[in-house]
Short mmCIF file of C-alpha atoms in Angstrom, two decimals:
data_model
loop_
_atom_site.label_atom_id
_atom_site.label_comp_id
_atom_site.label_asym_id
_atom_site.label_seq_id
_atom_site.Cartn_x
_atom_site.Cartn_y
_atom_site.Cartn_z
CA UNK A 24 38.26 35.38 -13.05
CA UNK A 25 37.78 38.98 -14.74
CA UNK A 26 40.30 40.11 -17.00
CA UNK A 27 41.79 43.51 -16.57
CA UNK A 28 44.79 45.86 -17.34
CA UNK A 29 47.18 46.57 -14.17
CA UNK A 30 45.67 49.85 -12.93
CA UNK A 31 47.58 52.35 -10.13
CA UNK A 32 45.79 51.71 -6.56
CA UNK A 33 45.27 54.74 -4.81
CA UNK A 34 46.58 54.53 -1.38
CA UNK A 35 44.56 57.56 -0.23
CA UNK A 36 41.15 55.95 0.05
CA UNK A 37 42.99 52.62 1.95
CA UNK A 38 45.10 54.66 4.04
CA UNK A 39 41.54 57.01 4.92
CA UNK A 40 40.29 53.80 5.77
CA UNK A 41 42.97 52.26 7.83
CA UNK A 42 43.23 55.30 10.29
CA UNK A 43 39.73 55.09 10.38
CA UNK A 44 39.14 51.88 11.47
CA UNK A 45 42.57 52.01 13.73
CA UNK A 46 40.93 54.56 15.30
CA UNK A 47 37.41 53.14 15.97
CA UNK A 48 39.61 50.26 17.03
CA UNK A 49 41.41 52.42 19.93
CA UNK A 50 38.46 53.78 20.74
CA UNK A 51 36.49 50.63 21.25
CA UNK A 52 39.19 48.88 23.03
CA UNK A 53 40.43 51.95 25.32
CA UNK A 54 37.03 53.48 26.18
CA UNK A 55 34.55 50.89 25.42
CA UNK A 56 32.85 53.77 22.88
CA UNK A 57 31.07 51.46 20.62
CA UNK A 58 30.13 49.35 23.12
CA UNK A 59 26.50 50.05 23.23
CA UNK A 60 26.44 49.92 19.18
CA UNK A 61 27.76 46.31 19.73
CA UNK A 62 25.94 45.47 22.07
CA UNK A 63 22.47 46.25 20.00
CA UNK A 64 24.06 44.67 16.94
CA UNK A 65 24.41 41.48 19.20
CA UNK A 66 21.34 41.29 20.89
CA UNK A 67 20.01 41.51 17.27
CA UNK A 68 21.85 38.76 16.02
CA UNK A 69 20.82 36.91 18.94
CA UNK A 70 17.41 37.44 18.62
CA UNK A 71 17.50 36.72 15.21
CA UNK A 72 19.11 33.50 15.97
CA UNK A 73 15.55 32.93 17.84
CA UNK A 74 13.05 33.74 15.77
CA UNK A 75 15.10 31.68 13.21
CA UNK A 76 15.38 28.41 15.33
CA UNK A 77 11.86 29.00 17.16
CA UNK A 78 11.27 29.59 13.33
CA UNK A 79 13.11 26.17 11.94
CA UNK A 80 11.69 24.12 15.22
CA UNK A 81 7.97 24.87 13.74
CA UNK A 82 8.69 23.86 10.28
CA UNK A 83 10.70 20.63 11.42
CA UNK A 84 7.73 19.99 14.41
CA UNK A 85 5.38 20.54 11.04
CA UNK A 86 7.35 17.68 9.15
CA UNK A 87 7.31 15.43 11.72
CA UNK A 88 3.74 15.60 12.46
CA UNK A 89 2.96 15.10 8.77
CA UNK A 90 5.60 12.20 9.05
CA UNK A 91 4.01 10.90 12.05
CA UNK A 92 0.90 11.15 10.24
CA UNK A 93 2.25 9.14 6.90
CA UNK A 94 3.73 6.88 9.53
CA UNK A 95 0.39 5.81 11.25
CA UNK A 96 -1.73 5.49 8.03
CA UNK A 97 1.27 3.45 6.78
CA UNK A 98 0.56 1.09 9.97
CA UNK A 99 -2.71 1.46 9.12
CA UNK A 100 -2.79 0.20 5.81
CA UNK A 101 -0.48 -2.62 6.92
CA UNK A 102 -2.41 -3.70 9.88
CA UNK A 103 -5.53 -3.84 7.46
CA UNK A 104 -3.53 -5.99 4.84
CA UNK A 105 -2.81 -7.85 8.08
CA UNK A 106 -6.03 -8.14 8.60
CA UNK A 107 -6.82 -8.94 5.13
CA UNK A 108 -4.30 -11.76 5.08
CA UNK A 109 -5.33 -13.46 8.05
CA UNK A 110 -9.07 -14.25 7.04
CA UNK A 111 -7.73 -15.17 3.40
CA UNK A 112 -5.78 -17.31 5.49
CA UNK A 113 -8.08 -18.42 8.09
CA UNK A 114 -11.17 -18.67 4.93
CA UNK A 115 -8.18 -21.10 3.55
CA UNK A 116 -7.91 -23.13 6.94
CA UNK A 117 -11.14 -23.73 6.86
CA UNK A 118 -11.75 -24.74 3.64
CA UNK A 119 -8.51 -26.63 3.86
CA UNK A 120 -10.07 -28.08 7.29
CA UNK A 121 -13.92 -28.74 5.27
CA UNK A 122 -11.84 -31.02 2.43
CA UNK A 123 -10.09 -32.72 5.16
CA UNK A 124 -13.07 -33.56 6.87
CA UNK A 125 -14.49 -35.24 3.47
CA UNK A 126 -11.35 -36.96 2.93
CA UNK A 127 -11.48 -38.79 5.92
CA UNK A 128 -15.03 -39.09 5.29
CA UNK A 129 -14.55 -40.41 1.87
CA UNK A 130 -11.68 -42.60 3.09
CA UNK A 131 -13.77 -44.23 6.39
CA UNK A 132 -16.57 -45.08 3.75
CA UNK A 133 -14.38 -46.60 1.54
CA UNK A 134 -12.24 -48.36 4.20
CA UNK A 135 -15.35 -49.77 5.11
CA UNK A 136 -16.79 -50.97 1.54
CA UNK A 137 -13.95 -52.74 0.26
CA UNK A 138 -12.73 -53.83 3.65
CA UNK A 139 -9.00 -53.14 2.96
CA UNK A 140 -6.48 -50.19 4.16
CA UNK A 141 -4.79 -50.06 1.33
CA UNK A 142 -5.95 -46.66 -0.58
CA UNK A 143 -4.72 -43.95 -1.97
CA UNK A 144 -6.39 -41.11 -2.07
CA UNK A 145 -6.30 -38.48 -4.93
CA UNK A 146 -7.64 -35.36 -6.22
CA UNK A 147 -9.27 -34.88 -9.53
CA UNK A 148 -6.76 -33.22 -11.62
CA UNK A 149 -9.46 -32.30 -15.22
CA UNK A 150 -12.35 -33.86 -16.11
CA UNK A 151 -12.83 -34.03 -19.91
CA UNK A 152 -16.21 -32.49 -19.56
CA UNK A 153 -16.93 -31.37 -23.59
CA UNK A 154 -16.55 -35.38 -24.03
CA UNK A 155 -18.49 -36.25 -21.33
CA UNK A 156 -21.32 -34.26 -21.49
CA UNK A 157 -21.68 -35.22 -25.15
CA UNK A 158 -20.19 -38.00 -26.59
CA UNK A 159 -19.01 -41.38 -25.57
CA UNK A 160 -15.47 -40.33 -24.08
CA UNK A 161 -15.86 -40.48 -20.75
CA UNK A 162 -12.74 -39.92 -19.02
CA UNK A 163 -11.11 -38.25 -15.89
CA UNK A 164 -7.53 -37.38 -14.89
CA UNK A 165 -6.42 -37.88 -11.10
CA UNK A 166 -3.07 -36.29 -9.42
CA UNK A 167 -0.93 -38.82 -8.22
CA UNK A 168 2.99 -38.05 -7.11
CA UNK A 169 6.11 -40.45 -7.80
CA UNK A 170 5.54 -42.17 -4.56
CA UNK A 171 2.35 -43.37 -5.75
CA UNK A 172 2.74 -45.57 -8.94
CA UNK A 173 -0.58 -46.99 -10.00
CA UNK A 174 -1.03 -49.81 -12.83
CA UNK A 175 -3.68 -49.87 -15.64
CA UNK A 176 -7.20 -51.74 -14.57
CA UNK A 177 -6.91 -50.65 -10.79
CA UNK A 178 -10.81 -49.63 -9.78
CA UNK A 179 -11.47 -46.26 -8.62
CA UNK A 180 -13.84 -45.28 -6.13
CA UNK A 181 -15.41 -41.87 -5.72
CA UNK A 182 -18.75 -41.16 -3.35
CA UNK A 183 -19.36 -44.42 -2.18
CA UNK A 184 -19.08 -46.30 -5.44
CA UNK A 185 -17.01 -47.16 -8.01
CA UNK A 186 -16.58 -44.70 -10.97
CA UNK A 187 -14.19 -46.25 -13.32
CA UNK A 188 -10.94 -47.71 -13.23
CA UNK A 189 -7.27 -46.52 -14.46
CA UNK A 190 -6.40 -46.57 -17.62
CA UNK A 191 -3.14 -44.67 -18.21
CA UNK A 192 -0.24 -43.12 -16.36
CA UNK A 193 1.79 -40.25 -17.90
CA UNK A 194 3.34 -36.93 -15.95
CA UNK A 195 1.85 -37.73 -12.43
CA UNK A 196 -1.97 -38.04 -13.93
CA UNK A 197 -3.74 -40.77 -14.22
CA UNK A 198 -6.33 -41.39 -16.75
CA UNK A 199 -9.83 -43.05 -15.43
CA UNK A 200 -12.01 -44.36 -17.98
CA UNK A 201 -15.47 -44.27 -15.73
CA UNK A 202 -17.93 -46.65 -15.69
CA UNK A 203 -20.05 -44.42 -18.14
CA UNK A 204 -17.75 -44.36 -21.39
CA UNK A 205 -19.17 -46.19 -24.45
CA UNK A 206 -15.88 -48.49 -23.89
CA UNK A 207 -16.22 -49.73 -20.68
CA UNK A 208 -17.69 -52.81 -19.76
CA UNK A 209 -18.67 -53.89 -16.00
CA UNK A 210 -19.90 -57.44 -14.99
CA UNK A 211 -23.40 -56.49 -13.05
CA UNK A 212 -25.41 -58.50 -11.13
CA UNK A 213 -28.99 -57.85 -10.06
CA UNK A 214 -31.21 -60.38 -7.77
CA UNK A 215 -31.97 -61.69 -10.98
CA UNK A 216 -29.59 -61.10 -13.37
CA UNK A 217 -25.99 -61.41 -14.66
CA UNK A 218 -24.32 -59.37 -17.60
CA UNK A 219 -21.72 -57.59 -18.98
CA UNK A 220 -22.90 -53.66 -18.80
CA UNK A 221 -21.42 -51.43 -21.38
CA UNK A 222 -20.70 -47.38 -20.98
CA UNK A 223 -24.02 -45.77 -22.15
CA UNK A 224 -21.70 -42.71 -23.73
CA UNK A 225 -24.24 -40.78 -21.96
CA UNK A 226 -23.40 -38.83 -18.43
CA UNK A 227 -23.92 -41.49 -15.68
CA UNK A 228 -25.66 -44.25 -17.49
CA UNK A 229 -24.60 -47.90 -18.45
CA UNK A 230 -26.76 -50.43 -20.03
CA UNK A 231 -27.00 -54.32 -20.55
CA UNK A 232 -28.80 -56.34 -22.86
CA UNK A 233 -30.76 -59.43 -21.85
CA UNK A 234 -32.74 -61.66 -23.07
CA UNK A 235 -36.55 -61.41 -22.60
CA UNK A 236 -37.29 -64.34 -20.93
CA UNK A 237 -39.47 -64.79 -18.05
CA UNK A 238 -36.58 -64.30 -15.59
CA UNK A 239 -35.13 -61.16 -17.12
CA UNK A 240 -39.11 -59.20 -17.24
CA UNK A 241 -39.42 -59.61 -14.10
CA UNK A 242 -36.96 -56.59 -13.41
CA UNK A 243 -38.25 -53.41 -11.53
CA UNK A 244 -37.08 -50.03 -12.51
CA UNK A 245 -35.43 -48.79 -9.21
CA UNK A 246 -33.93 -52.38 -9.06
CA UNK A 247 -30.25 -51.97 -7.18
CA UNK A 248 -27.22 -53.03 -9.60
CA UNK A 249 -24.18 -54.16 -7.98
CA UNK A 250 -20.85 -55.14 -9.02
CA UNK A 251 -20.67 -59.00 -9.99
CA UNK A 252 -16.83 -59.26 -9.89
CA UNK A 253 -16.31 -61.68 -12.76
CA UNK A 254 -13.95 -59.84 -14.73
CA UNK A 255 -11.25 -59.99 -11.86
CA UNK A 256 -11.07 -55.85 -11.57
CA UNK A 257 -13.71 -55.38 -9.16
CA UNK A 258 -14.75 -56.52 -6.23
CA UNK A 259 -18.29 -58.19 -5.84
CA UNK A 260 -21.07 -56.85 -4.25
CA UNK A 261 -20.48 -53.33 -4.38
CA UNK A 262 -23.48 -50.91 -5.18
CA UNK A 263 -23.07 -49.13 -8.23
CA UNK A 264 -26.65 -47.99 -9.34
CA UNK A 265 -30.17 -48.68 -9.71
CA UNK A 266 -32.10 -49.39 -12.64
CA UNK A 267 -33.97 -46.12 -14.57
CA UNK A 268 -35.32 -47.68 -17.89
CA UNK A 269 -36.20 -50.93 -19.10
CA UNK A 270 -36.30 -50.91 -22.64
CA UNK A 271 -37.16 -53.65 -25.30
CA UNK A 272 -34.58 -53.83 -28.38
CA UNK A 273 -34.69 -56.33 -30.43
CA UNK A 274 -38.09 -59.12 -31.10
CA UNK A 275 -36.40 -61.14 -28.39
CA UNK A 276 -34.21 -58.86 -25.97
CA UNK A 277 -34.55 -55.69 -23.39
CA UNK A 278 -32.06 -52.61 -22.46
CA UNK A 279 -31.90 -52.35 -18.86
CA UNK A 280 -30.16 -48.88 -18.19
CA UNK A 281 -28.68 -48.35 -15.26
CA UNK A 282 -28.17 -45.01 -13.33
CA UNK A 283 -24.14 -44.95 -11.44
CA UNK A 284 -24.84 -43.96 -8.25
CA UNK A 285 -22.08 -41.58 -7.98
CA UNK A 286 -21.77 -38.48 -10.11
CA UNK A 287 -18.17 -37.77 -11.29
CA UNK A 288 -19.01 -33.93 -11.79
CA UNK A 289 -19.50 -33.78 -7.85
CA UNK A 290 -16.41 -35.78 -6.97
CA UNK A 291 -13.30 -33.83 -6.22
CA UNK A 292 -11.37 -37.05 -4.12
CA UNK A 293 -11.10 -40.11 -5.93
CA UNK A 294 -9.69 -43.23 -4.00
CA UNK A 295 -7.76 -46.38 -5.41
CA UNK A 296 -7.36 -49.94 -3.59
CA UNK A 297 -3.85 -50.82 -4.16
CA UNK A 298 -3.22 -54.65 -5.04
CA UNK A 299 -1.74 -56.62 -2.15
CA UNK A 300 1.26 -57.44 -4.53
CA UNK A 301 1.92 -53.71 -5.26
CA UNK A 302 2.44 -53.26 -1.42
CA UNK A 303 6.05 -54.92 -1.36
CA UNK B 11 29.03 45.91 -8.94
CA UNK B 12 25.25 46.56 -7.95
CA UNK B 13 24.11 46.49 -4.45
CA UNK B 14 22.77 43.05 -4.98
CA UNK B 15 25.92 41.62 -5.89
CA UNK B 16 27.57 43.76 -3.01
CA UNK B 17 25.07 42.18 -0.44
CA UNK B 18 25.64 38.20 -2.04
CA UNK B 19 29.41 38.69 -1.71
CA UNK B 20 28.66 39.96 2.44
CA UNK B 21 26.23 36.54 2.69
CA UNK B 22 29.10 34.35 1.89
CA UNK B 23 31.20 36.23 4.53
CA UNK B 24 29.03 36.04 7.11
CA UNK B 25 28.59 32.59 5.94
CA UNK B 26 31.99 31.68 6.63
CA UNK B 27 32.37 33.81 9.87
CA UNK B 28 28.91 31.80 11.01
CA UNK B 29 31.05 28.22 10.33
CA UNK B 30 33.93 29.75 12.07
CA UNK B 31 31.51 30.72 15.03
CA UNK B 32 30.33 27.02 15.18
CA UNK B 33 33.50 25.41 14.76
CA UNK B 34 36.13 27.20 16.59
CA UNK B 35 34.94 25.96 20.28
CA UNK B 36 35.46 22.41 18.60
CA UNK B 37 38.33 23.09 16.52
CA UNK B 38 40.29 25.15 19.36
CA UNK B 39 40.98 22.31 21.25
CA UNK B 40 43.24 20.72 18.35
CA UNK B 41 45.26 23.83 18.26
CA UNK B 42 43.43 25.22 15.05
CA UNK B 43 41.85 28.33 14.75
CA UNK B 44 39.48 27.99 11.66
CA UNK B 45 39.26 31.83 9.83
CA UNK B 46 36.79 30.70 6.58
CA UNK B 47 35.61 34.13 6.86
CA UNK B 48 38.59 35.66 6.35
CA UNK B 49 39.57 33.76 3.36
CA UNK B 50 36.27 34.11 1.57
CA UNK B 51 36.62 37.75 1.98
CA UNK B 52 40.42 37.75 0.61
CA UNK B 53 39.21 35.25 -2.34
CA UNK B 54 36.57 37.61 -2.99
CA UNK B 55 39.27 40.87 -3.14
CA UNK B 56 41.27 38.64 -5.54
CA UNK B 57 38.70 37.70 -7.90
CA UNK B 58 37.35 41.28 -8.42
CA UNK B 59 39.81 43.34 -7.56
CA UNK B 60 38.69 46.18 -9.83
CA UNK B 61 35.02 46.29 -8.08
CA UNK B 62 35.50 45.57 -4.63
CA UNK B 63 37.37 49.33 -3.38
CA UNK B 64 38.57 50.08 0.28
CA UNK B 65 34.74 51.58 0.64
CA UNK B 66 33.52 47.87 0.35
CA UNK B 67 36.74 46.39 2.13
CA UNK B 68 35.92 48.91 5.08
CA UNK B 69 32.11 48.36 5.20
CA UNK B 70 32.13 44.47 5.00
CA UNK B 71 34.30 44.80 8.16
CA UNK B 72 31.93 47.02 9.81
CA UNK B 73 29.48 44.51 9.61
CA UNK B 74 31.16 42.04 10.76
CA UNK B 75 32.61 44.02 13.58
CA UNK B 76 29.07 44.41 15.03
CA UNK B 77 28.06 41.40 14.50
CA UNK B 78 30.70 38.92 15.07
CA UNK B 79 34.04 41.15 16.78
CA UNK B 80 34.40 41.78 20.33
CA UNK B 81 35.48 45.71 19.17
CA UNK B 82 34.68 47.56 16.12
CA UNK B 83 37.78 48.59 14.02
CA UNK B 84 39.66 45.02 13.72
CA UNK B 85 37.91 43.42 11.03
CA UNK B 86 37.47 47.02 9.36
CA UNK B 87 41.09 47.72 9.66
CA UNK B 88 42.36 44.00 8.86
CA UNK B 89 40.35 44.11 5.56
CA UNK B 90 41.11 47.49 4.27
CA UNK B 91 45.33 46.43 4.62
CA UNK B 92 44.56 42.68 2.96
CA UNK B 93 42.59 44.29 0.55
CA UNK B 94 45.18 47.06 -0.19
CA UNK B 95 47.99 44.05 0.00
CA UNK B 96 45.78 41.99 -2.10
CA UNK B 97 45.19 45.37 -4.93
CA UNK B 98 48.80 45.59 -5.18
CA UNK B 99 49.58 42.41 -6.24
CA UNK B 100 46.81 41.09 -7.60
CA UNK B 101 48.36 40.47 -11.21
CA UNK B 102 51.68 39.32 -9.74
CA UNK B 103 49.33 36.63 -7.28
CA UNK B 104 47.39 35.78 -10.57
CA UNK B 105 50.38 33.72 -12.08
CA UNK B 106 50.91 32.22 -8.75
CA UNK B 107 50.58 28.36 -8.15
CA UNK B 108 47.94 27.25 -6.46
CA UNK B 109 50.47 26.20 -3.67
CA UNK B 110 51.77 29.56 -3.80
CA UNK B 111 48.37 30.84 -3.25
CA UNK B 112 47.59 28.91 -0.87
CA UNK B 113 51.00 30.02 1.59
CA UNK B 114 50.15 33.50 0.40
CA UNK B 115 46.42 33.38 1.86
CA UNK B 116 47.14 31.03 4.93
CA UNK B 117 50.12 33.52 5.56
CA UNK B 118 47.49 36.23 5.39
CA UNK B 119 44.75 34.40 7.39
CA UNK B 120 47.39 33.11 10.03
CA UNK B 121 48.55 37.16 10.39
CA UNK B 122 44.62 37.81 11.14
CA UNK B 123 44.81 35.37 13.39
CA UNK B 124 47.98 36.22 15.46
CA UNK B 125 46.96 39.73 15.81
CA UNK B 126 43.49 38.94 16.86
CA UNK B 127 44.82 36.90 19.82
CA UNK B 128 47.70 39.49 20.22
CA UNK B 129 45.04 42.66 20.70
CA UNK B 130 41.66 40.73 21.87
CA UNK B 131 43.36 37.94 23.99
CA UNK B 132 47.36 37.96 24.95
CA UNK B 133 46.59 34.99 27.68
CA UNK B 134 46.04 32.74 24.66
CA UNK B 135 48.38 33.21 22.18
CA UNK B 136 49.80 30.07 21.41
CA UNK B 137 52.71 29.75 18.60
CA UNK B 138 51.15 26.10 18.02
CA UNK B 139 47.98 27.41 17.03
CA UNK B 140 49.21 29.60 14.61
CA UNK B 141 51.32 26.80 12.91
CA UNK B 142 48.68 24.49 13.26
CA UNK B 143 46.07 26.86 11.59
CA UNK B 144 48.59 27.90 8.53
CA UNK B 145 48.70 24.34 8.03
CA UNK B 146 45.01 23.38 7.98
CA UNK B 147 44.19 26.91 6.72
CA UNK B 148 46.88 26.43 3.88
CA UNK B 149 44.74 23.02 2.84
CA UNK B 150 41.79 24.16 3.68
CA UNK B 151 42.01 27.13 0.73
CA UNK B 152 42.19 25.40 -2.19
CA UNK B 153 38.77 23.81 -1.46
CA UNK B 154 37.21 27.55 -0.52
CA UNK B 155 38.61 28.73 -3.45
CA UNK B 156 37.23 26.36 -6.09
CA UNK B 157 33.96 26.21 -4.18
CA UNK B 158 34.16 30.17 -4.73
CA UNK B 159 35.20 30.35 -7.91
CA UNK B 160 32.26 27.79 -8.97
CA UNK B 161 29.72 29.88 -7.07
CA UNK B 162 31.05 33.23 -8.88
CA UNK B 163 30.73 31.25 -12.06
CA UNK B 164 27.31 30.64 -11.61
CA UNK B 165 26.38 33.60 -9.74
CA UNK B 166 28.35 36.45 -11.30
CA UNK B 167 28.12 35.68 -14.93
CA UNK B 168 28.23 39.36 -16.37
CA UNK B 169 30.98 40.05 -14.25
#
């Protein structure tokens, strides 16, 4: 508040002024003499209480407009990520639907080949494709969950073959050693053969050694291969390839190689038969 | 003062007489009779008591005689005596409490007031307005008057 010495007030000026104003006051309320003066003064202020609101109302009917505007491309642009949503979600479904399909597919197939209802089906987790494209490693590794505890040396079907068999279980995968790893060995039978045929190391091929005696030359190329189930892992008579080379290896003996029927790179559902005992 | 600084002081009181405008009909019927306008113009006397003369007391009430008043005269009159009042003892009301202050300008306001009904409308004095108003008015000060004295603050720096 400004600082200042105590000064004398002249009472003239506020004494001018109160007669003044006492006056106009008398005036005014006796004889109504500023009435007109008033009255313009009011109708001003009126009128400028108009224009202002008429004034206020355009700005605010401005805002809302250019809120209603915001409002609908805001709908807008969520309706259309509505949109968007849905077809992700319906291109989902029907993917989703497409795999389902195949599963059941895969599962009637294999239902039917090994005759039994006990299968689990699972999806291919990795496949350890720098190994198997090329060296002798050929391995796979499945999702399972807790519910579905699988032992070593189970078979494993994928397509309508078998591919391999299990191998390991660690953190809800399963390691499959297929049918095509340099360490594998599957007891084969042909019309005309029996044998013990070992993982080529090379992407869908196994091979067996015979000897080259009159029996054994008379192999085809094209020849089907099916399982021989000796070895107590896999069941007999199940189709596993066809023979693509017959070559001779030592003075006395052939390599008959032997195409897999089923391709692991186009497998995404792998299915296991379940012992009878692991049932209970 | 310059004329700008006249016309920012008359804003505020037509500012105050505007809230009174809007909030009497509302406030009337608990017995209260708000008078910000008043009290802005009587904080305004006390914190420059120096630049604001009986010209400026006798003009602001002018204006707000033709714009707000029923007659022309009352505010005129009413501010040139609280402005005289206030000119008088302005150092003596300067080492006042701000309870003290605040009885001096409800007194003042609740004066205004009892006159106003007394001269414009007899059929409505009412003795519990009045009371009721120096009460409110007596609260409602110290919050006009710290609101004012930040606004001069920030408005009136040279002064």
């Amino acid at each position: 508040m400004a600082r200042s010495t105590p000064k004398h007030t002249p009472v003239r000026s506020y004494a001018i002024g109160f007669f003044l104003s006492a006056f106009l006051l008398f005036s005014d309320i006796s004889y109504g003499t500023f009435a007109p003066l008033r009255s313009f003064f009011h109708a001003s202020a009126l009128y400028g209480q108009m224009v202002s609101i008429s004034f206020f109302q355009k700005i605010t009917n401005t805002f809302s407009s250019i809120q209603n505007n915001s409002s609908l491309l805001q709908e807008n642009k969520n309706l259309k990520e509505e949109m968007l949503k849905i077809r992700t979600h319906d291109f989902i479904n029907s993917l989703h639907n497409e795999a389902l399909i195949q599963t059941n597919n895969f599962q009637e197939d294999l239902i039917a080949s090994v005759d039994s209802q006990n299968i689990n089906l699972l999806e291919l987790a990795s496949i350890d494709l720098r190994n198997y494209l090329c060296c002798s490693t050929h391995r796979v590794f499945l999702k399972t969950t807790n519910s579905a505890q699988v032992g070593k040396n189970i078979p494993v079907f994928a397509g309508k073959s078998y591919i391999g068999q299990t191998k390991d279980t660690s953190m809800n995968f399963i390691e499959v050693i297929l049918l095509s790893d340099s360490k594998h060995v599957l007891p084969i039978k042909s019309k005309l053969f029996y044998c013990d045929a070992r993982g080529a190391g090379k992407p869908m091929l196994i091979s067996c050694k015979l000897n080259n005696n009159d029996n054994d030359s008379k192999n085809q190329i094209g020849d089907l291969i099916f399982t021989s189930g000796l070895g107590g892992v896999f069941l007999k008579d199940i189709e596993i390839g066809f023979i693509s080379a017959i070559k001779p290896f030592l003075f006395d003996e052939i390599e008959i190689v032997i195409t897999l029927k089923t391709n692991p790179l186009e497998e995404t559902i792998y299915g296991i038969v379940r012992k009878e005992q692991d049932e209970s | 003062m310059k004329v700008s600084n006249h016309l920012i002081i008359l804003a505020t009181i037509i500012l105050g007489f505007c809230i009174d405008e809007l909030l009497n009909p509302l406030s009337i019927k608990l017995f209260l009779d708000l008078n910000f306008g008043f009290l802005i113009f009587a904080y305004w006397i006390f914190a420059f008591p120096e630049r604001l003369k009986s010209s400026a007391s006798l003009f602001y009430g002018l204006v707000i005689d033709l714009f707000f008043s029923n007659v022309v005269g009352f505010n005129m009159l009413f501010f040139v005596a609280t402005s005289y009042v206030i000119h008088l003892y302005v150092f003596r009301l300067r080492i006042f409490s701000y309870l003290q202050l605040s009885l001096f300008f409800s007194g003042s306001s609740t004066f205004y007031i009892a006159c106003k009904y007394l001269l414009l409308s007899p059929n409505n004095y009412s003795y519990l307005v009045l009371i009721v108003s120096f009460i409110i008015t007596a609260i409602l000060w110290i919050g006009v008057y710290f609101s004012l004295r930040a606004f001069r603050r920030s408005v009136f720096v040279k002064l």
